[in-house]
PDB file of C-alpha atoms in Angstrom:
ATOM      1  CA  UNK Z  23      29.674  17.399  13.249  1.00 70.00           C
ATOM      2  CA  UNK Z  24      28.954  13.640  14.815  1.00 83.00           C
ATOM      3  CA  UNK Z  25      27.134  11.194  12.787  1.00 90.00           C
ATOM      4  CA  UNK Z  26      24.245  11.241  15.418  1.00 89.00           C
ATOM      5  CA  UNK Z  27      24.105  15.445  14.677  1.00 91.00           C
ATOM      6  CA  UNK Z  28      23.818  14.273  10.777  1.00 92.00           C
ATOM      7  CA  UNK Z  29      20.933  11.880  11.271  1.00 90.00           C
ATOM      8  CA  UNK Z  30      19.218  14.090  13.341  1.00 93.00           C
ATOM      9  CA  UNK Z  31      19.389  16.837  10.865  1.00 94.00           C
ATOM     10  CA  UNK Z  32      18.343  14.507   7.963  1.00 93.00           C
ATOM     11  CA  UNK Z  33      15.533  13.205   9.428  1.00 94.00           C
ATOM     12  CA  UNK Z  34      14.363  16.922  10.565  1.00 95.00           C
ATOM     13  CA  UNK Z  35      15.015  18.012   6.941  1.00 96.00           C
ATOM     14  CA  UNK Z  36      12.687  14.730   5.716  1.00 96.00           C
ATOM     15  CA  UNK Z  37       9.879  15.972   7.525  1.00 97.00           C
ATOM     16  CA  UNK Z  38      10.427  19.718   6.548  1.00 97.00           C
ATOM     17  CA  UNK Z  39      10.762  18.219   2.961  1.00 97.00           C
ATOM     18  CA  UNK Z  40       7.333  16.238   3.276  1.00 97.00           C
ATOM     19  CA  UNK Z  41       5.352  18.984   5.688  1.00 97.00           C
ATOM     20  CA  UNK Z  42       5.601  20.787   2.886  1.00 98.00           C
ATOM     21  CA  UNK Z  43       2.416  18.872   1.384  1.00 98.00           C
ATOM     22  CA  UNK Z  44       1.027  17.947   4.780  1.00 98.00           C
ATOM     23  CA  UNK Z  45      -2.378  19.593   5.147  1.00 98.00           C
ATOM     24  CA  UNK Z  46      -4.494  19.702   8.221  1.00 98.00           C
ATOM     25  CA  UNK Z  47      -7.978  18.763   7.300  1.00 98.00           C
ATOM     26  CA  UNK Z  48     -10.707  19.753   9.802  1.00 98.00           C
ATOM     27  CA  UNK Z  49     -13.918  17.716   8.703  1.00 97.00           C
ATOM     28  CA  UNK Z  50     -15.696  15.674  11.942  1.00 95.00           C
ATOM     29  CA  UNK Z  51     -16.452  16.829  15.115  1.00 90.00           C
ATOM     30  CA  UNK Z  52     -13.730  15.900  16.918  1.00 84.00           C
ATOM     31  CA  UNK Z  53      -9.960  16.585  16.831  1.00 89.00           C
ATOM     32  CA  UNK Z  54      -9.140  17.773  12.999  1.00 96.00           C
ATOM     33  CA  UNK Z  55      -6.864  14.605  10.869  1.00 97.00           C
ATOM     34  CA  UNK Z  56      -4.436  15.378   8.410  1.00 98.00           C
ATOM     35  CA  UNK Z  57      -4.274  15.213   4.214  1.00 98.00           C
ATOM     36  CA  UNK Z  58      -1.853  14.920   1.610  1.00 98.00           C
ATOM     37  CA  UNK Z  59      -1.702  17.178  -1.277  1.00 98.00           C
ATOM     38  CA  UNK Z  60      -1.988  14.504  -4.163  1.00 98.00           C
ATOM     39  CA  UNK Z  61      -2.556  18.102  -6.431  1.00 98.00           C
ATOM     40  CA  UNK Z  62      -2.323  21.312  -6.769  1.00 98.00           C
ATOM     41  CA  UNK Z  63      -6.401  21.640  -5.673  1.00 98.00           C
ATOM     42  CA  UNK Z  64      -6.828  17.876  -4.284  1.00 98.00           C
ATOM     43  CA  UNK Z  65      -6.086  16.691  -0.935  1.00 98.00           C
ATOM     44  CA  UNK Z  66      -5.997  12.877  -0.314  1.00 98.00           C
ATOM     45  CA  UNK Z  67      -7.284  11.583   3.099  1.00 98.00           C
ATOM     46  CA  UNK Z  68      -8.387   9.060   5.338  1.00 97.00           C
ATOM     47  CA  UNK Z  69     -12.470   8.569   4.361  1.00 97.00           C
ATOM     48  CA  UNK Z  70     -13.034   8.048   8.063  1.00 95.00           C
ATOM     49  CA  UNK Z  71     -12.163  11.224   9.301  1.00 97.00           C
ATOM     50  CA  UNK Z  72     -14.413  13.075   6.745  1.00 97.00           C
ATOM     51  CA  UNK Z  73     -17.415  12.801   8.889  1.00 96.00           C
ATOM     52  CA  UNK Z  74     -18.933  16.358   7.742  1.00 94.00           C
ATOM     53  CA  UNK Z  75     -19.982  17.150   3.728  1.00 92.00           C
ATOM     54  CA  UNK Z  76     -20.462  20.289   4.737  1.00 94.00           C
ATOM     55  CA  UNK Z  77     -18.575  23.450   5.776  1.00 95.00           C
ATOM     56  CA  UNK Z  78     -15.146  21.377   5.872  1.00 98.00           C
ATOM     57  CA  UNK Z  79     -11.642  23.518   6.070  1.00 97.00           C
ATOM     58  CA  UNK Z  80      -8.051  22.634   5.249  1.00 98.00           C
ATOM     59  CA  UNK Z  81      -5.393  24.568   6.496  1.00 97.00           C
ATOM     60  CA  UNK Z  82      -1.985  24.968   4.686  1.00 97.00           C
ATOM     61  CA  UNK Z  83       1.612  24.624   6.133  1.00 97.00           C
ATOM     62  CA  UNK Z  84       1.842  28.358   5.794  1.00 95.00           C
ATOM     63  CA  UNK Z  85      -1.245  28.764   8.178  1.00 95.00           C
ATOM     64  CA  UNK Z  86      -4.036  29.890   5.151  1.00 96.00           C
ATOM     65  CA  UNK Z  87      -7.433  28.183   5.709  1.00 97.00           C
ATOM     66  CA  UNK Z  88      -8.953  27.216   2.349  1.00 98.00           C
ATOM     67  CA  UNK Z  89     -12.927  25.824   2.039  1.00 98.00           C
ATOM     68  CA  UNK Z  90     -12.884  22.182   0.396  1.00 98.00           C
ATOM     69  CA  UNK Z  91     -15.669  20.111  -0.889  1.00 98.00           C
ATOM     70  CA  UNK Z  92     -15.546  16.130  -1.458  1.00 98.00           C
ATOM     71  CA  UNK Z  93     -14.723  15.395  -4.820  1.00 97.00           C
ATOM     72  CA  UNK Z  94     -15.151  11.598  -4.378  1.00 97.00           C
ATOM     73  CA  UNK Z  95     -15.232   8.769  -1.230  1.00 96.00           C
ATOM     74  CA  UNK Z  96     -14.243   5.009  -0.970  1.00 93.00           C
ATOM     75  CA  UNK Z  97     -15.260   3.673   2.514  1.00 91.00           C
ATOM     76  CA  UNK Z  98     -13.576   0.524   1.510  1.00 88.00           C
ATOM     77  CA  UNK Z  99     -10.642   1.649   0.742  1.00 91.00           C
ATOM     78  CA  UNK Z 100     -10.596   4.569   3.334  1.00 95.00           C
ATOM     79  CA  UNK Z 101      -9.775   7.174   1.012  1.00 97.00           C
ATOM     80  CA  UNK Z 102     -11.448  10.512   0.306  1.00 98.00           C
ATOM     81  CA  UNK Z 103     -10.248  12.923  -1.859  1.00 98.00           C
ATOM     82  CA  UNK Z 104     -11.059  16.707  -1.517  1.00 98.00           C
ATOM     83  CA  UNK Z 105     -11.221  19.629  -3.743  1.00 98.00           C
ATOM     84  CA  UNK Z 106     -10.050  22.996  -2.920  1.00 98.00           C
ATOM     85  CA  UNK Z 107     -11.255  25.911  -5.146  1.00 95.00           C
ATOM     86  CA  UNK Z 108      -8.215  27.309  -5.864  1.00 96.00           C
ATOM     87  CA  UNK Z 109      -4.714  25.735  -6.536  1.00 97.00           C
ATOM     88  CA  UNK Z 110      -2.469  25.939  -3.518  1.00 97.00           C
ATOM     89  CA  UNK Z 111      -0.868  22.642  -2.803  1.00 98.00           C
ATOM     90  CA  UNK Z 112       2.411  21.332  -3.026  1.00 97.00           C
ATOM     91  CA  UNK Z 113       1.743  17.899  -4.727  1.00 98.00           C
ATOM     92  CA  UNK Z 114       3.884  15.255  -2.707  1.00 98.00           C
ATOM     93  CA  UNK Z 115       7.056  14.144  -3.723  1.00 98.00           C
ATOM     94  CA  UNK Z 116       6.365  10.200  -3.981  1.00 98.00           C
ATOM     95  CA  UNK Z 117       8.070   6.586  -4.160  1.00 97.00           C
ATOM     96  CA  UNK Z 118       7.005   3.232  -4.123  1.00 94.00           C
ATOM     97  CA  UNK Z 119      10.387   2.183  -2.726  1.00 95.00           C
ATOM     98  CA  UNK Z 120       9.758   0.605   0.214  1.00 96.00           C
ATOM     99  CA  UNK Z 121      11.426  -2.780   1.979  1.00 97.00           C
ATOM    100  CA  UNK Z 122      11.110  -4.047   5.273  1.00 97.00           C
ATOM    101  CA  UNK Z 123      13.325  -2.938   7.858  1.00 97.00           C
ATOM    102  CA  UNK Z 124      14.082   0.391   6.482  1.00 97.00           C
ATOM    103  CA  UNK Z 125      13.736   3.674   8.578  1.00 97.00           C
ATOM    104  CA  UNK Z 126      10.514   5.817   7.550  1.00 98.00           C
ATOM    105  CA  UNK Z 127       8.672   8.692   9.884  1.00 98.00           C
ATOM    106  CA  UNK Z 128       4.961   8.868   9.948  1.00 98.00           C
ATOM    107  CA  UNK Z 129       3.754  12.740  10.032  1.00 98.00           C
ATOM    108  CA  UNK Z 130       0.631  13.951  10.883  1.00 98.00           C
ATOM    109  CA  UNK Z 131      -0.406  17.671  10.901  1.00 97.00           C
ATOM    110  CA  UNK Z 132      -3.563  17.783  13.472  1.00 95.00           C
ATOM    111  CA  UNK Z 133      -3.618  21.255  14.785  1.00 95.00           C
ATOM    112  CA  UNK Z 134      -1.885  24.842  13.399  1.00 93.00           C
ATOM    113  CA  UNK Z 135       0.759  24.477  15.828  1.00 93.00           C
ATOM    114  CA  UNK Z 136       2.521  22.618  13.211  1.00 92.00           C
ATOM    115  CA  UNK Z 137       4.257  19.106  12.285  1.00 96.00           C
ATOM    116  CA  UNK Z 138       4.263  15.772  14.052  1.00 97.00           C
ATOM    117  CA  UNK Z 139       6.523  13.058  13.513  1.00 98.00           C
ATOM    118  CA  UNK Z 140       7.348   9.241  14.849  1.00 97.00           C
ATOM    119  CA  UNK Z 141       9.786   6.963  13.539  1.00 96.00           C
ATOM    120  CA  UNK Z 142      10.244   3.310  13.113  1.00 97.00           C
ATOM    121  CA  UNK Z 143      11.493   0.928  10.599  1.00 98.00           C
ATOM    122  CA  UNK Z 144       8.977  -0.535   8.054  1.00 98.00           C
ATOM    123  CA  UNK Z 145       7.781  -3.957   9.865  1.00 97.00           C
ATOM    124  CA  UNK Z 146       6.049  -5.890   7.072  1.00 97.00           C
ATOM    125  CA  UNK Z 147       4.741  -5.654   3.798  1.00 96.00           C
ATOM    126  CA  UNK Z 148       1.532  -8.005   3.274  1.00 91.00           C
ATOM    127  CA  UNK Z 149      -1.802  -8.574   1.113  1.00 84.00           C
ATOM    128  CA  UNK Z 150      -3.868  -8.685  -0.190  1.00 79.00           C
ATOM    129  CA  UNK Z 151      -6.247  -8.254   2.744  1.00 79.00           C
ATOM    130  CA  UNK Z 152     -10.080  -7.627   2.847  1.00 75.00           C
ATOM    131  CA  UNK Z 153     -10.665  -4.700   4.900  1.00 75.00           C
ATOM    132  CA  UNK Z 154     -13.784  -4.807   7.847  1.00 69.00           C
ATOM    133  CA  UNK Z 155     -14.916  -1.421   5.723  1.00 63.00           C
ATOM    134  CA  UNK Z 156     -16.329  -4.177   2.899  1.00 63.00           C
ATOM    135  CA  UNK Z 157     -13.210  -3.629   0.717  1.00 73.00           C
ATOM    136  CA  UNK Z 158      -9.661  -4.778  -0.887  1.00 75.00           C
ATOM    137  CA  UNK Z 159      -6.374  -3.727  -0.076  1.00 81.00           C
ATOM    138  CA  UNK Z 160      -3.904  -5.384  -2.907  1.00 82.00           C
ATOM    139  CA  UNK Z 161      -1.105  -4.337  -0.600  1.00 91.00           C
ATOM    140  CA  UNK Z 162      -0.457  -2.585   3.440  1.00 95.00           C
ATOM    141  CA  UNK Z 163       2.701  -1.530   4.821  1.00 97.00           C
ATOM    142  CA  UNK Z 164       3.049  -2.130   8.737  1.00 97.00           C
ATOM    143  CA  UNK Z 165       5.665  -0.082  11.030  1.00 97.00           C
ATOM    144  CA  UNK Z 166       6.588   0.633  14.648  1.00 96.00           C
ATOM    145  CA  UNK Z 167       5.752   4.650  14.069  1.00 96.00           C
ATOM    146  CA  UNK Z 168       3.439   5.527  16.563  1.00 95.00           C
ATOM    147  CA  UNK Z 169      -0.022   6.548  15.361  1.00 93.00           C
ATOM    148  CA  UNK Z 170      -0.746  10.111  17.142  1.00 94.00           C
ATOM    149  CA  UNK Z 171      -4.330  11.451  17.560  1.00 94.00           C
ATOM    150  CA  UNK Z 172      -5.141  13.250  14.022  1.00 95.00           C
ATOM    151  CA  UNK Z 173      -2.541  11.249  12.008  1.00 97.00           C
ATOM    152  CA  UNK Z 174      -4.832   9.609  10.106  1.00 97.00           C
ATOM    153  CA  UNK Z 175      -4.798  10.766   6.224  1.00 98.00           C
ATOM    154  CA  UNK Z 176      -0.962  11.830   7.119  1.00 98.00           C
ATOM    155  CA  UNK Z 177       2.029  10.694   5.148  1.00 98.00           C
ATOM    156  CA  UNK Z 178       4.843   7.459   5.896  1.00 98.00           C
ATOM    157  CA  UNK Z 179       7.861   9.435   4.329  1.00 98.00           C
ATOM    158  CA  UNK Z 180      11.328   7.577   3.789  1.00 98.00           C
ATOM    159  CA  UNK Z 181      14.239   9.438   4.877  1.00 96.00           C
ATOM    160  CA  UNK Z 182      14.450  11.650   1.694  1.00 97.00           C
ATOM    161  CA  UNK Z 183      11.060  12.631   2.350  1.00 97.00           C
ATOM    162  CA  UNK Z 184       8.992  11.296  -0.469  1.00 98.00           C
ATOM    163  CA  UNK Z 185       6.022   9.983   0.766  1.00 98.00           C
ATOM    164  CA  UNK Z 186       5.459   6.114   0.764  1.00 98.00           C
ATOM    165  CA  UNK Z 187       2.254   5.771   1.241  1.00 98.00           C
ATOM    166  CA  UNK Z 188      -0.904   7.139   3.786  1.00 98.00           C
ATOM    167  CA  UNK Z 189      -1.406   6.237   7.161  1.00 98.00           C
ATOM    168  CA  UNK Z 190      -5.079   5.343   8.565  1.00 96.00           C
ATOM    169  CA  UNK Z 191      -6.341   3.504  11.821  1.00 92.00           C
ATOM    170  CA  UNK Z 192      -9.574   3.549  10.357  1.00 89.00           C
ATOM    171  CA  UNK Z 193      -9.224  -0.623   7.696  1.00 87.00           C
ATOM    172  CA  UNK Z 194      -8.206  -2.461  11.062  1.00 79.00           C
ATOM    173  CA  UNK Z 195      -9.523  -2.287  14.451  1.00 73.00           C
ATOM    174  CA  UNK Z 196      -7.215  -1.355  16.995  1.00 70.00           C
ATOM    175  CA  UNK Z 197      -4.460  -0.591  14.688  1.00 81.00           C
ATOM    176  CA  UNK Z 198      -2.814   1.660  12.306  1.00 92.00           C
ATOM    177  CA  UNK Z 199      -1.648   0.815   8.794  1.00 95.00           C
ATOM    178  CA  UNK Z 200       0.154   2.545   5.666  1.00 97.00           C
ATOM    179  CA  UNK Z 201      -1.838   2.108   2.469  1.00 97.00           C
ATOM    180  CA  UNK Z 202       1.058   2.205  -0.250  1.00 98.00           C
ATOM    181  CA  UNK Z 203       1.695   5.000  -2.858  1.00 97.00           C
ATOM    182  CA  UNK Z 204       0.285   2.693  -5.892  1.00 94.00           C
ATOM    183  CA  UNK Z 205      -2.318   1.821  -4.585  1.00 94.00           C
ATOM    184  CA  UNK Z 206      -3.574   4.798  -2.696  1.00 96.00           C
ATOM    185  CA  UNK Z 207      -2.674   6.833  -5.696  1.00 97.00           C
ATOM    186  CA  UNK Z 208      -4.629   4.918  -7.743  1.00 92.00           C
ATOM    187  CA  UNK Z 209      -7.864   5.263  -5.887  1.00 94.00           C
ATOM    188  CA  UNK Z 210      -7.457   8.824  -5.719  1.00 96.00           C
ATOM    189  CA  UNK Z 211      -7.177   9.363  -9.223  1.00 94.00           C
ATOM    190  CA  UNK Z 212     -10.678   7.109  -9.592  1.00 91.00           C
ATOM    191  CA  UNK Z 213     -12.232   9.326  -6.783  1.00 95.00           C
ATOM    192  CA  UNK Z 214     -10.817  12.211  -8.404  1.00 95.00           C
ATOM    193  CA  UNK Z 215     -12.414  11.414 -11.519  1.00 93.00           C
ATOM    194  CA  UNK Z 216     -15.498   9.897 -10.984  1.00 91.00           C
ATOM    195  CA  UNK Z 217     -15.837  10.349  -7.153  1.00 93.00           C
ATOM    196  CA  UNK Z 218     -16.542   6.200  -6.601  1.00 86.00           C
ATOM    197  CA  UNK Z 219     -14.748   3.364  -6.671  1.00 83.00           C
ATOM    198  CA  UNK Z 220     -15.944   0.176  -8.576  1.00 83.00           C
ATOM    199  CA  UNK Z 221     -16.200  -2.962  -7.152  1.00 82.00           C
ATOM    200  CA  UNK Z 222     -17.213  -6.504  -9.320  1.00 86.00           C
ATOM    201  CA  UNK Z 223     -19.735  -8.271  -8.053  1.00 86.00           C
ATOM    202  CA  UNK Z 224     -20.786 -12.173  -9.093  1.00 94.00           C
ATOM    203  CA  UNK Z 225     -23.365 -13.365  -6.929  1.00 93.00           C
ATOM    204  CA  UNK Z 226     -22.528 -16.035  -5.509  1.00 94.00           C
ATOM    205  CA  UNK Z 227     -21.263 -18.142  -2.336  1.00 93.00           C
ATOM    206  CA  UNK Z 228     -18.801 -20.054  -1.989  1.00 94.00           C
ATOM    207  CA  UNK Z 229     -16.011 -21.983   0.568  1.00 94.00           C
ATOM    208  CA  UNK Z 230     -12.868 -23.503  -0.646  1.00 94.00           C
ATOM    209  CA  UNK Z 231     -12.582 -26.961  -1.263  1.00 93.00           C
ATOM    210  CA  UNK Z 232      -9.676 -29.261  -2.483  1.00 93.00           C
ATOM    211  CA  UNK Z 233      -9.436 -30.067  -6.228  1.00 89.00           C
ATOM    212  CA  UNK Z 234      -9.353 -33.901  -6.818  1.00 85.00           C
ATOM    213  CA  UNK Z 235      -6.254 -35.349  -8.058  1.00 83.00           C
ATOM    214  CA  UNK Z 236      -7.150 -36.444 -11.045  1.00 80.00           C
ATOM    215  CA  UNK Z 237      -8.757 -33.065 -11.735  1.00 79.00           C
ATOM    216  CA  UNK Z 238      -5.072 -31.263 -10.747  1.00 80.00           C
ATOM    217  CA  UNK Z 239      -3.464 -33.727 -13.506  1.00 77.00           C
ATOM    218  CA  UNK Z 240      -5.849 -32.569 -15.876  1.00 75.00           C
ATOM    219  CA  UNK Z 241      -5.655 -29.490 -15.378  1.00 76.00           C
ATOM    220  CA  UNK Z 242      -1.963 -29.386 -15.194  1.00 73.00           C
ATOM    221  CA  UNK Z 243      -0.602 -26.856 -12.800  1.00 75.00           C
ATOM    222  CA  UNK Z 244       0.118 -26.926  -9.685  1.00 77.00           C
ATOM    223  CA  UNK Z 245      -3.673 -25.204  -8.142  1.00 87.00           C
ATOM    224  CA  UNK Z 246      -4.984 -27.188  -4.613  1.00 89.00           C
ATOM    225  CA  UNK Z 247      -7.615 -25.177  -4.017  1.00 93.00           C
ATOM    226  CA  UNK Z 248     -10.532 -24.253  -5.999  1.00 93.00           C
ATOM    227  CA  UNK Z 249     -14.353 -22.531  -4.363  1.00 95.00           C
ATOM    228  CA  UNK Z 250     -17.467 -24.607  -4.555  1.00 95.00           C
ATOM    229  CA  UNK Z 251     -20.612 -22.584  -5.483  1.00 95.00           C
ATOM    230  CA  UNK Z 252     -22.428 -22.989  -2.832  1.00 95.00           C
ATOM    231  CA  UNK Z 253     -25.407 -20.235  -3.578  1.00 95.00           C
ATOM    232  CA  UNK Z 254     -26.651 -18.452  -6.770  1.00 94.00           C
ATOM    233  CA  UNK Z 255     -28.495 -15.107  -6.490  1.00 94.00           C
ATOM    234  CA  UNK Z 256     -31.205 -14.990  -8.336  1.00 93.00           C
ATOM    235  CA  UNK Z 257     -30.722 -13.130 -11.556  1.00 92.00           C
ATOM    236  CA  UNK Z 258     -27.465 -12.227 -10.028  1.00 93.00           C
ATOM    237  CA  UNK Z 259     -24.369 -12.219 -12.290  1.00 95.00           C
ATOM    238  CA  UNK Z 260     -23.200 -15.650 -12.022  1.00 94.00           C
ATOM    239  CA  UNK Z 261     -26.506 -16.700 -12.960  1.00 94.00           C
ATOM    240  CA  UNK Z 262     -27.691 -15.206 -15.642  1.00 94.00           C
ATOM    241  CA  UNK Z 263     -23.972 -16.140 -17.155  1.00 94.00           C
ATOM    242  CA  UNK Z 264     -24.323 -20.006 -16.365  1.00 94.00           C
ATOM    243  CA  UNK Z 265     -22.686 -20.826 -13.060  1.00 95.00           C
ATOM    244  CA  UNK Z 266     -24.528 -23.400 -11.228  1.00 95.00           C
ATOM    245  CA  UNK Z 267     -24.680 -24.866  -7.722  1.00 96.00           C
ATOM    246  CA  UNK Z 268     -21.407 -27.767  -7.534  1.00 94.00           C
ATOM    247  CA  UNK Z 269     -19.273 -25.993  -9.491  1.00 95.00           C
ATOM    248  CA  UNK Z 270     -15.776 -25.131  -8.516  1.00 94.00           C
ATOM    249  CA  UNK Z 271     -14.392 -21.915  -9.536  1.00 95.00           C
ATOM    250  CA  UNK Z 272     -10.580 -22.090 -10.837  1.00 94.00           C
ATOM    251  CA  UNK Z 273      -9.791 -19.272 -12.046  1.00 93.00           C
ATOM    252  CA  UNK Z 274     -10.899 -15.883 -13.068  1.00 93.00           C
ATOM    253  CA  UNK Z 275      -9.388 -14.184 -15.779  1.00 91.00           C
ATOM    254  CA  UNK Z 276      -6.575 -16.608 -15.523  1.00 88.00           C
ATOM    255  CA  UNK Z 277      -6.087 -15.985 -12.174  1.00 88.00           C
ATOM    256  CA  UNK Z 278      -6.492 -18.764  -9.846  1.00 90.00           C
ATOM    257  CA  UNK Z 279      -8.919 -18.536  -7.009  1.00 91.00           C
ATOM    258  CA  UNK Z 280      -8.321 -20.561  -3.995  1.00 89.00           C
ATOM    259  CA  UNK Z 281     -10.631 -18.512  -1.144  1.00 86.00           C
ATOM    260  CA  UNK Z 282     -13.108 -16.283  -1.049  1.00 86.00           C
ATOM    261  CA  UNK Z 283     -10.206 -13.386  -1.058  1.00 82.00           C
ATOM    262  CA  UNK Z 284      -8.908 -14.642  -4.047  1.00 87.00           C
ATOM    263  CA  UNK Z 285     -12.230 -14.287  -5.761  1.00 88.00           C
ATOM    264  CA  UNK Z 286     -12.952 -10.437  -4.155  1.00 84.00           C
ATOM    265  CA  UNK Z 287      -9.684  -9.780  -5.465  1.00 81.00           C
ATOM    266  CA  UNK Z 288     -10.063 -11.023  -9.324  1.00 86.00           C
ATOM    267  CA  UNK Z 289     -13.255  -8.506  -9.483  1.00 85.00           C
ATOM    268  CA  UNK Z 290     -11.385  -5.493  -9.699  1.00 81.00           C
ATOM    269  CA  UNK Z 291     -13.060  -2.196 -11.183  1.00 79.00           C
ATOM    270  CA  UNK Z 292     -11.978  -2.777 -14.604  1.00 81.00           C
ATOM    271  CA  UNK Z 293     -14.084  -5.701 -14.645  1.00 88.00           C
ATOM    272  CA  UNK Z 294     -17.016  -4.330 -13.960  1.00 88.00           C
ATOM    273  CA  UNK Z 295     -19.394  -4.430 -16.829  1.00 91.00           C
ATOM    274  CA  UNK Z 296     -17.002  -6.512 -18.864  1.00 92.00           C
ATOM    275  CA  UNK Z 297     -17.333  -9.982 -19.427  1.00 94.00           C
ATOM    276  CA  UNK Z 298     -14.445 -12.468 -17.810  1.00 93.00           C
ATOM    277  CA  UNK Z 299     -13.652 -16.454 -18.432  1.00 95.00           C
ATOM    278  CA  UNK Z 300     -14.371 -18.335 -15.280  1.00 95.00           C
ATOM    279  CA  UNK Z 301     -12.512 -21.844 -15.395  1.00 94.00           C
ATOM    280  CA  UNK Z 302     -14.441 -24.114 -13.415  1.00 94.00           C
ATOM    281  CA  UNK Z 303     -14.832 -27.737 -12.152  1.00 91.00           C
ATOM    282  CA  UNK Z 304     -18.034 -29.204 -13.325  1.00 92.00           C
ATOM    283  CA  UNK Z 305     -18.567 -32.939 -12.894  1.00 86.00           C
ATOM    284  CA  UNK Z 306     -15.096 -33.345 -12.453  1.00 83.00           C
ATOM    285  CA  UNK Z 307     -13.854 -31.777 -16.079  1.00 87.00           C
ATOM    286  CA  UNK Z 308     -12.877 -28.704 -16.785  1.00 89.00           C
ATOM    287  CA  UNK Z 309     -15.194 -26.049 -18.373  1.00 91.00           C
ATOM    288  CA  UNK Z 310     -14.822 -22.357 -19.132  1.00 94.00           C
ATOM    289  CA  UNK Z 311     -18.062 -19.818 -18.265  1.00 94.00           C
ATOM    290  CA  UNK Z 312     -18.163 -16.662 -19.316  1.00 95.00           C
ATOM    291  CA  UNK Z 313     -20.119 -14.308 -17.546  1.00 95.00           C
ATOM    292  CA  UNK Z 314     -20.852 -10.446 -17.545  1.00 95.00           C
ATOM    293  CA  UNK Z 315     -19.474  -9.030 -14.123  1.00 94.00           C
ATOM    294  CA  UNK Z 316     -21.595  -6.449 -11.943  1.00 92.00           C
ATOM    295  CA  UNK Z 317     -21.507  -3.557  -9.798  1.00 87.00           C
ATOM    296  CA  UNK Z 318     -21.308  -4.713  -6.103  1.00 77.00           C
ATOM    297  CA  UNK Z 319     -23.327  -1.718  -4.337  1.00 71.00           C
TER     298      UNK Z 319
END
């Protein structure tokens, strides 16, 4: 057998391996998308493509239609998570190996006639990015697999077939991306839980500015960048905890904030209702604010 015949055959055996937990999920008007089966009864998708809350189907590699309901949604994340009433799935295999350059196949399963694949290598891993959907991806993977009609809420497999993360065009216009196994995982097992994600929420804006000199020395590390307060909502967060107008934000939580991003990043859902120490620049010395973090909604 030639080494090309062995590729082939691995590559075809990766996407048996990983259409194994493919699921077609038929939930807008349009063209039906495709799932993953993160359990035995849940199927992890693209939010975008769940356009219906009603009367939506997933059908099964082995061709059985099942009724699902939405167990939980996060448009900024573009994740949806469905229930099934029964357990069917084969959970996917997973790994959050992944390095650029390295061969992967993007599957999608958008009608019963059965799998479809692309390959490419794995382009670039960046973040985090804020998404135009009003959220925060800590990390994307991009590739040169092309993005099919109904691939969206589909699997990037590696070569063994374990999934790497889930493909969406729906966080960038014009584009596809893969959202990565840790951190799509981890949504799903919020949305699977309590059907939302949390997001922290300050009240306040702000634009970077560069830290004075003398303010870098005393604050000795090696930080450039800090955000001026610009705007305090009223009763808002930031407020009510003691940030005022002219200061510049550090660091939140001990992490350093240097743009907006920065700051949108620092407010993750386990802050939310917790109080967090914001370092800040006030009158050129530095102070430390702590303030009781909201819900953004």
């Amino acid at each position: 057998m030639s080494t090309l015949t062995e590729f082939s055959q691995a590559l075809s055996t990766a996407v048996e391996k990983a259409g194994a937990s493919t699921i077609l999920v038929d939930a807008r008007k349009r063209y039906p998308a495709s799932g993953i089966a993160y359990t035995e009864d849940l199927v992890l998708t693209a939010d975008h493509v769940v356009t219906r809350e009603e009367n939506i189907q997933v059908v099964l590699p082995d061709g059985k239609s099942l009724a699902a309901t939405i167990a939980g949604r996060d448009p900024g994340s573009d994740l949806a998570v469905l229930r099934l009433a029964e357990k069917a799935l084969t959970p996917a295999r997973t790994s959050d190996a992944v390095k650029v350059g390295q061969l992967v196949l993007a599957l999608g399963r958008p009608n019963t006639q059965g799998m479809q694949a692309s390959w490419g290598i794995v382009t670039s891993i960046s973040g985090p990015t804020r998404t135009f959907r009003g959220g925060m991806l800590d990390e994307y993977i991009r590739t040169e697999t092309t993005p099919y009609p109904g691939f969206s809420g589909g699997p990037l497999v590696n070569t063994e077939g374990e999934v790497l993360g889930l493909n969406t065009s729906g966080l960038t216009r014009g584009s596809s991306l893969t959202i990565p196994v840790k951190v799509a995982w981890r949504v799903a097992d919020a949305l699977a839980k309590t059907g939302s994600v949390k997001r922290g929420y300050l009240g306040v804006r702000t634009q970077p500015v560069e830290i004075p000199e003398q303010a870098r020395q005393a604050l000795g590390r090696g930080q450039n960048q800090g955000l001026l307060v610009l705007w305090l909502e009223e009763d808002g967060p930031a407020a009510k905890g003691g940030l005022i107008v002219g200061d510049i934000l550090l660091a939140v939580s001990g992490q350093a904030v240097g743009d907006p991003d920065d700051l949108f990043a620092a407010l993750r859902s386990d802050t939310v209702g917790q109080a967090i120490a914001i370092e800040v620049l006030r009158g050129g010395r530095p102070e430390t604010v702590n303030v009781m973090v909201g819900e953004r909604k």
